[in-house]
Coordinates of C-alpha atoms in Angstrom, one line a residue:
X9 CA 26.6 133.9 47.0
X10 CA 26.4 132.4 43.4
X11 CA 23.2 132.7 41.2
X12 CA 21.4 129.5 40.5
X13 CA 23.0 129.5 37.0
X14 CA 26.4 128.9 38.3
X15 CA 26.4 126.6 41.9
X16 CA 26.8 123.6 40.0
X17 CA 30.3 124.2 38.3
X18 CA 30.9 126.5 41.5
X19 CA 31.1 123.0 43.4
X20 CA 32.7 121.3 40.7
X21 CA 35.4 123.8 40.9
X22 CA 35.6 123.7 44.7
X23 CA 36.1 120.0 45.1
X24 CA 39.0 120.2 42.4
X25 CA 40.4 122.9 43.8
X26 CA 40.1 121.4 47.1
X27 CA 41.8 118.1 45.7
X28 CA 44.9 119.8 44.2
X29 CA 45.6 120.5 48.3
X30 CA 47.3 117.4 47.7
X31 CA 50.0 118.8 45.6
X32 CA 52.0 120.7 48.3
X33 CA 52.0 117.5 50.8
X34 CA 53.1 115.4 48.1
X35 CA 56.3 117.6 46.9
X36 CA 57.5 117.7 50.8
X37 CA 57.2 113.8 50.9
X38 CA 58.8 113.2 47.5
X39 CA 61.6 115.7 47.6
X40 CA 62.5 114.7 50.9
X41 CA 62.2 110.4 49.9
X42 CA 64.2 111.3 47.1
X43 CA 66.6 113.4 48.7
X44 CA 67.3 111.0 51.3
X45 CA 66.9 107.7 49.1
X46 CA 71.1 107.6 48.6
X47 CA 72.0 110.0 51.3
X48 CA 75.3 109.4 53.7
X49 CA 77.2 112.0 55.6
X50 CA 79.5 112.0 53.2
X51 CA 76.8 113.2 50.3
X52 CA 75.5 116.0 52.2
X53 CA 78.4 118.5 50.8
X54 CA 77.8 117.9 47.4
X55 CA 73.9 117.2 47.9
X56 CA 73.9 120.6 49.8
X57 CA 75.9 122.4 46.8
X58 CA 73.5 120.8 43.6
X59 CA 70.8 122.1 45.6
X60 CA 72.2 125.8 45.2
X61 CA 71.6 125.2 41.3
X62 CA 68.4 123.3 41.6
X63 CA 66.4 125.4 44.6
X64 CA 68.7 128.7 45.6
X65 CA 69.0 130.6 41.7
X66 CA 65.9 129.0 40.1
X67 CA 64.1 130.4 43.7
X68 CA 65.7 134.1 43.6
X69 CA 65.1 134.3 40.0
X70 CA 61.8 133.4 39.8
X71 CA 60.5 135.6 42.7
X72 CA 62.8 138.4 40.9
X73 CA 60.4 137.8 38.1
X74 CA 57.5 137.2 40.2
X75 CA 57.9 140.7 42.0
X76 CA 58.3 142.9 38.7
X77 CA 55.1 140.9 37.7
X78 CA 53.7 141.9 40.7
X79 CA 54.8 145.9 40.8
X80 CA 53.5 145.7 36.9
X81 CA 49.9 144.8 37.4
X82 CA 49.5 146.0 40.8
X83 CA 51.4 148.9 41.9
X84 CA 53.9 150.9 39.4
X85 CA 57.1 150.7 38.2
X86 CA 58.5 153.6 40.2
X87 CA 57.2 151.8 43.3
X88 CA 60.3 149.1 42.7
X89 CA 62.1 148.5 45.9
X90 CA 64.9 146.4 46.6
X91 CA 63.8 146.6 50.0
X92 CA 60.7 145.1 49.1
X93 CA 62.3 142.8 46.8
X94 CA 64.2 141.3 49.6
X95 CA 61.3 140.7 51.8
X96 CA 59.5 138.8 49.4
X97 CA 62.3 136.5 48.7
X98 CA 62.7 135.9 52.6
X99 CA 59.5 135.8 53.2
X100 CA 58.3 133.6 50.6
X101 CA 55.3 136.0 49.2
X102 CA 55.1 134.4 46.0
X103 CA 54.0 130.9 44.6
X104 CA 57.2 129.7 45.2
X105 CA 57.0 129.9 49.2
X106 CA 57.6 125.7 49.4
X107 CA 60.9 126.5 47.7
X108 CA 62.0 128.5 50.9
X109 CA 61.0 125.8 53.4
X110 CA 62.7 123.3 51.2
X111 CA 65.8 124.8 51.0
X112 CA 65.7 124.6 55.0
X113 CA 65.1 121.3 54.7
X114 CA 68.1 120.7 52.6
X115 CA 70.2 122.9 55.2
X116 CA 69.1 120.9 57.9
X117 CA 69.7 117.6 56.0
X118 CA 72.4 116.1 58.0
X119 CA 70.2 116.8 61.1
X120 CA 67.4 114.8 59.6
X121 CA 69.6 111.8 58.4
X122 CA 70.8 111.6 62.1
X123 CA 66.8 112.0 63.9
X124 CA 65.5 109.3 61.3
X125 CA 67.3 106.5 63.4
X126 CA 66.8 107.7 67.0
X127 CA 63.3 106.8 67.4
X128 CA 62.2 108.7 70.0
X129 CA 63.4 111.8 68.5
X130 CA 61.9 111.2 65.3
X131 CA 58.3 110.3 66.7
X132 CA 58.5 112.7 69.1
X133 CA 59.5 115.9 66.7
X134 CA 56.3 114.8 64.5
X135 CA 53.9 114.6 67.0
X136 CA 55.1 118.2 68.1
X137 CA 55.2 119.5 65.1
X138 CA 51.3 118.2 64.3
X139 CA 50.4 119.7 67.6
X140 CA 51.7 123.0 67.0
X141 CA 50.3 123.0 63.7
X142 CA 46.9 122.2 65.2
X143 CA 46.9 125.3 67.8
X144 CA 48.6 128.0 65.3
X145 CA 51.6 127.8 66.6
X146 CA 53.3 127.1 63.0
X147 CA 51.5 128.8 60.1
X148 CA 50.6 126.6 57.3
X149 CA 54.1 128.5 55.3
X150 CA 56.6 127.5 57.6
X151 CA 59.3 124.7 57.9
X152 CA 57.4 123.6 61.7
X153 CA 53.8 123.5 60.0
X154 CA 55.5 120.1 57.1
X155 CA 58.3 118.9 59.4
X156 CA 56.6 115.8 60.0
X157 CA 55.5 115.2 56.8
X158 CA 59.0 115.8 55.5
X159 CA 60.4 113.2 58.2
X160 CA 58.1 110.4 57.0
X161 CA 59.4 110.6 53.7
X162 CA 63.2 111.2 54.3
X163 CA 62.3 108.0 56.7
X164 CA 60.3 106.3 53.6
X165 CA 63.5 107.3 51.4
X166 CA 66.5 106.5 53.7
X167 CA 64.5 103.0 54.4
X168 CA 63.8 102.1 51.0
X169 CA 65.2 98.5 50.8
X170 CA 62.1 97.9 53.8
X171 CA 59.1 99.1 51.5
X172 CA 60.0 96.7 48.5
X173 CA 59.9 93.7 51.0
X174 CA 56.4 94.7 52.7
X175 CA 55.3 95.1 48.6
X176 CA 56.2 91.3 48.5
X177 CA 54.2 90.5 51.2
X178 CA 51.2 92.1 50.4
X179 CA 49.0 90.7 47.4
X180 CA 48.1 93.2 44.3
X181 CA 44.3 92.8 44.9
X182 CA 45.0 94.5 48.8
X183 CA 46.7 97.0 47.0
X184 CA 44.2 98.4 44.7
X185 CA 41.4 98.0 47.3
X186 CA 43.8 100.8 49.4
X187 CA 44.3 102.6 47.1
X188 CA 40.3 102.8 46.4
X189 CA 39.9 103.9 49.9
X190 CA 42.5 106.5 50.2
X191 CA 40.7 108.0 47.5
X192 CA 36.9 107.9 48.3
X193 CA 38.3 109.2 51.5
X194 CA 40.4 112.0 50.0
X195 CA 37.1 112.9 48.1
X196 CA 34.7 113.2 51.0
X197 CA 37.3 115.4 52.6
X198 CA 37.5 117.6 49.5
X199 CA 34.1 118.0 49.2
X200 CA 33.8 118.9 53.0
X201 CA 36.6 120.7 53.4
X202 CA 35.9 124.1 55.5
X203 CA 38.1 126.6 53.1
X204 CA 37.0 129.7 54.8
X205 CA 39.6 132.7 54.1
X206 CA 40.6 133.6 57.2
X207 CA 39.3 131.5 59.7
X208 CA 41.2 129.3 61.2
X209 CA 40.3 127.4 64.0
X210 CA 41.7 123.7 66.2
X211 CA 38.7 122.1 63.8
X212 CA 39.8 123.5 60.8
X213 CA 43.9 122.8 61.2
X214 CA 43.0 119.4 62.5
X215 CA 41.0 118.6 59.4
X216 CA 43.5 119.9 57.1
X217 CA 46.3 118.0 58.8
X218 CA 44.5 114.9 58.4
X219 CA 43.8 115.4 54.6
X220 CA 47.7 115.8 54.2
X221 CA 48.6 113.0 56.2
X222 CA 46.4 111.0 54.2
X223 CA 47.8 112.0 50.9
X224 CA 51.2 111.2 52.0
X225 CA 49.9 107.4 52.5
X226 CA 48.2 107.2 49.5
X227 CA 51.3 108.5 46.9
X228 CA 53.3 106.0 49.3
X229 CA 51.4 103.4 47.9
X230 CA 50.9 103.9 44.4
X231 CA 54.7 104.8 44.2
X232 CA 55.6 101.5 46.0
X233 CA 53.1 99.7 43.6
X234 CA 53.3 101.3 40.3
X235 CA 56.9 102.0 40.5
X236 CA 57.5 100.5 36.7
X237 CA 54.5 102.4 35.2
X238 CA 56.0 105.5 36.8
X239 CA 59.7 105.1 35.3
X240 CA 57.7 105.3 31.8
X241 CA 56.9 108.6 33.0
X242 CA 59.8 110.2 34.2
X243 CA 61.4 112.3 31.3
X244 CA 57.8 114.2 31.8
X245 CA 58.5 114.6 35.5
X246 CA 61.5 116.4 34.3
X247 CA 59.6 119.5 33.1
X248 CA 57.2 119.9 36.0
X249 CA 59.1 122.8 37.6
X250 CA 58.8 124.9 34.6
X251 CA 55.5 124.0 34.1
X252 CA 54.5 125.5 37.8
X253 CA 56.5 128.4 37.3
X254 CA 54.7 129.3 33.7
X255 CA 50.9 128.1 35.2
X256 CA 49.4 130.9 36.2
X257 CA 50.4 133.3 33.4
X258 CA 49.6 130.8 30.7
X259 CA 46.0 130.5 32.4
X260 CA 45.6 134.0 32.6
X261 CA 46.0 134.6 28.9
X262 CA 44.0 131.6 28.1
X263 CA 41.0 132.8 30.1
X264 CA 41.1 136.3 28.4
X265 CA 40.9 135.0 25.0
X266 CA 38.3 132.7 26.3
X267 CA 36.5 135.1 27.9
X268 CA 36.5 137.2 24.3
X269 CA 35.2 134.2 22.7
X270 CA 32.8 132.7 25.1
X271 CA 30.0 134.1 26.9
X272 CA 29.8 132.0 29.8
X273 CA 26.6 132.3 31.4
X274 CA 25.3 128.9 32.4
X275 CA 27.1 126.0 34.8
X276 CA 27.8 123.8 31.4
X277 CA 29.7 126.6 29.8
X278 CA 31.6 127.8 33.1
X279 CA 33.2 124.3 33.8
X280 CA 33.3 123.5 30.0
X281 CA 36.0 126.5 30.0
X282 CA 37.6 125.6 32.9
X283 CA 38.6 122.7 31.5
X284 CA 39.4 124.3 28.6
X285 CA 41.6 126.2 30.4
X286 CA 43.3 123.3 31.6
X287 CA 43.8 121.2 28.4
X288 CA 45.0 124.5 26.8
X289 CA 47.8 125.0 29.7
X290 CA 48.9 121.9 29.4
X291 CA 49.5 122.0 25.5
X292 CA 51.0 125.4 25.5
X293 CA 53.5 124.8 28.1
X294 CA 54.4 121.2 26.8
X295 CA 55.0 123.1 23.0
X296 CA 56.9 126.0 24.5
X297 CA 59.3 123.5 26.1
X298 CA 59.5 121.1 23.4
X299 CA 60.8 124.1 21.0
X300 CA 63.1 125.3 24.1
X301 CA 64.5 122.0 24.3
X302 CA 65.2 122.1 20.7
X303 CA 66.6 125.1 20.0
X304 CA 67.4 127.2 22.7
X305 CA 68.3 124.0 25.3
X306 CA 70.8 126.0 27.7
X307 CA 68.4 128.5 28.0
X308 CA 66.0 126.2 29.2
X309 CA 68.2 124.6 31.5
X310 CA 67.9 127.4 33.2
X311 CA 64.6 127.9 33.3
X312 CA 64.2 124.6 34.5
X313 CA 66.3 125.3 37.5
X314 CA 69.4 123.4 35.8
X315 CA 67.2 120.2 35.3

């Protein structure tokens, strides 16, 4: 329990942290829409070998990196294993655990392209893979748990031409009014959402499942909708999987110099840091990348995952 001082901004942070749930729904339907977007058997070779550039090395390194971090703060350096090391590469112990998955998903790519068109298989394979999801079958880190929302966008992606004649046919003002909904409804979720550590129950995975699903339907319509606006956009989309790989150190210098700084001992302080934190982030790893890009470029090509 929180003192009275700090349930406010507690909440405030809850339903934001609840709300970026959306982010790992969102890169299984976008990397599998765009994967799939210009796909034919014939790609899947040389889709399958950029994907060792862009997923396999930036994946190993940064869990290399990830797991001397870890040893560092957490154990000792004599305690390094290779053993170890392994294990949480395979087993996707770090932040980069949807990078594992995904490179399934790649793997399996020319399986996909084939289930999209076979109807039954396709409906069939989503509806399992929800149901399994829903009784524990498929943990919430596993290929099972987002194979059906990876198969609605590979179908999105694969289908493309189809979505810009239904945006034709439906009128702007229809659009936003969507869109509005998704999002109230997104909220309410948030805000409810029963993100107990540990405890896991049919409820719990059904509500989850449905906040994913809904996500997934509300990207596919701002996408679909604001596909110009997004283009404006997309030399920044280029630096985003740096960006996640940097996060969580940059915010854990940024809160200790805060934290020497600040005493935080009200709500209005508490969530005027947190945003602080935030805007800070965002500004350091933007100027870090902008210098990279300048002066050490292939290095940051790298980094990027060859992006």
């Amino acid at each position: 329990m929180y003192s009275n001082e700090f349930i406010f901004a507690k909440n405030i942070e809850r339903l934001l942290y609840n709300l970026s749930e959306v982010a790992v729904p969102l890169f299984f339907f976008i990397s599998a829409y765009l994967y799939f977007f210009d796909f034919t058997g014939n790609l899947y070779a040389i889709k399958l070998k950029k994907r060792v550039y862009t997923l396999l090395i930036p994946y190993v390194f940064y869990n290399i990196i990830f797991y001397i971090e870890y040893i560092v703060m957490h154990k000792s350096i004599e305690q390094f294993n290779l053993i170890d090391l392994f294990d949480f590469i395979v087993l996707g112990k770090s932040v980069l655990w949807f990078m594992r998955e995904l490179i399934l998903f790649t793997i399996l790519g020319y399986v996909i392209w084939r289930i999209i068109d076979k109807k039954i298989i396709f409906l069939s394979s989503i509806c399992l893979s929800i149901i399994f999801s829903i009784f524990g079958f498929f943990p919430y880190k596993s290929i099972g748990y987002w194979w059906g929302i990876y198969l609605i966008g590979a179908y999105f992606g694969k289908n493309n031409y189809k979505l810009y004649k239904l945006e034709k046919n439906i009128e702007k003002k229809l659009t936003y009014r969507l869109i509005m909904m998704f999002l109230f409804i997104l909220i309410i979720l948030s805000f409810f959402m029963p993100n107990f550590k540990d405890v896991y129950n049919v409820f719990i995975n059904v509500y989850y499942l449905i906040f994913r699903y809904i996500c997934i339907l509300l990207i596919w319509i701002i996408v679909l909708f604001f596909n110009k606006k997004i283009q404006k956009i997309k030399g920044y989309m280029k630096c985003t999987f740096v960006s996640y790989c940097w996060h969580s150190t940059i915010i854990a210098v940024v809160q200790i110099l805060l934290n020497k700084v600040i005493h935080v001992n009200n709500s209005v302080l508490y969530i005027f840091t947190y945003f602080v934190t935030i805007i800070f982030t965002y500004l350091i790893i933007n100027m870090v990348y902008v210098l990279m890009k300048k002066h050490t470029p292939r290095l940051l090509y790298f980094l990027n995952g060859f992006r």
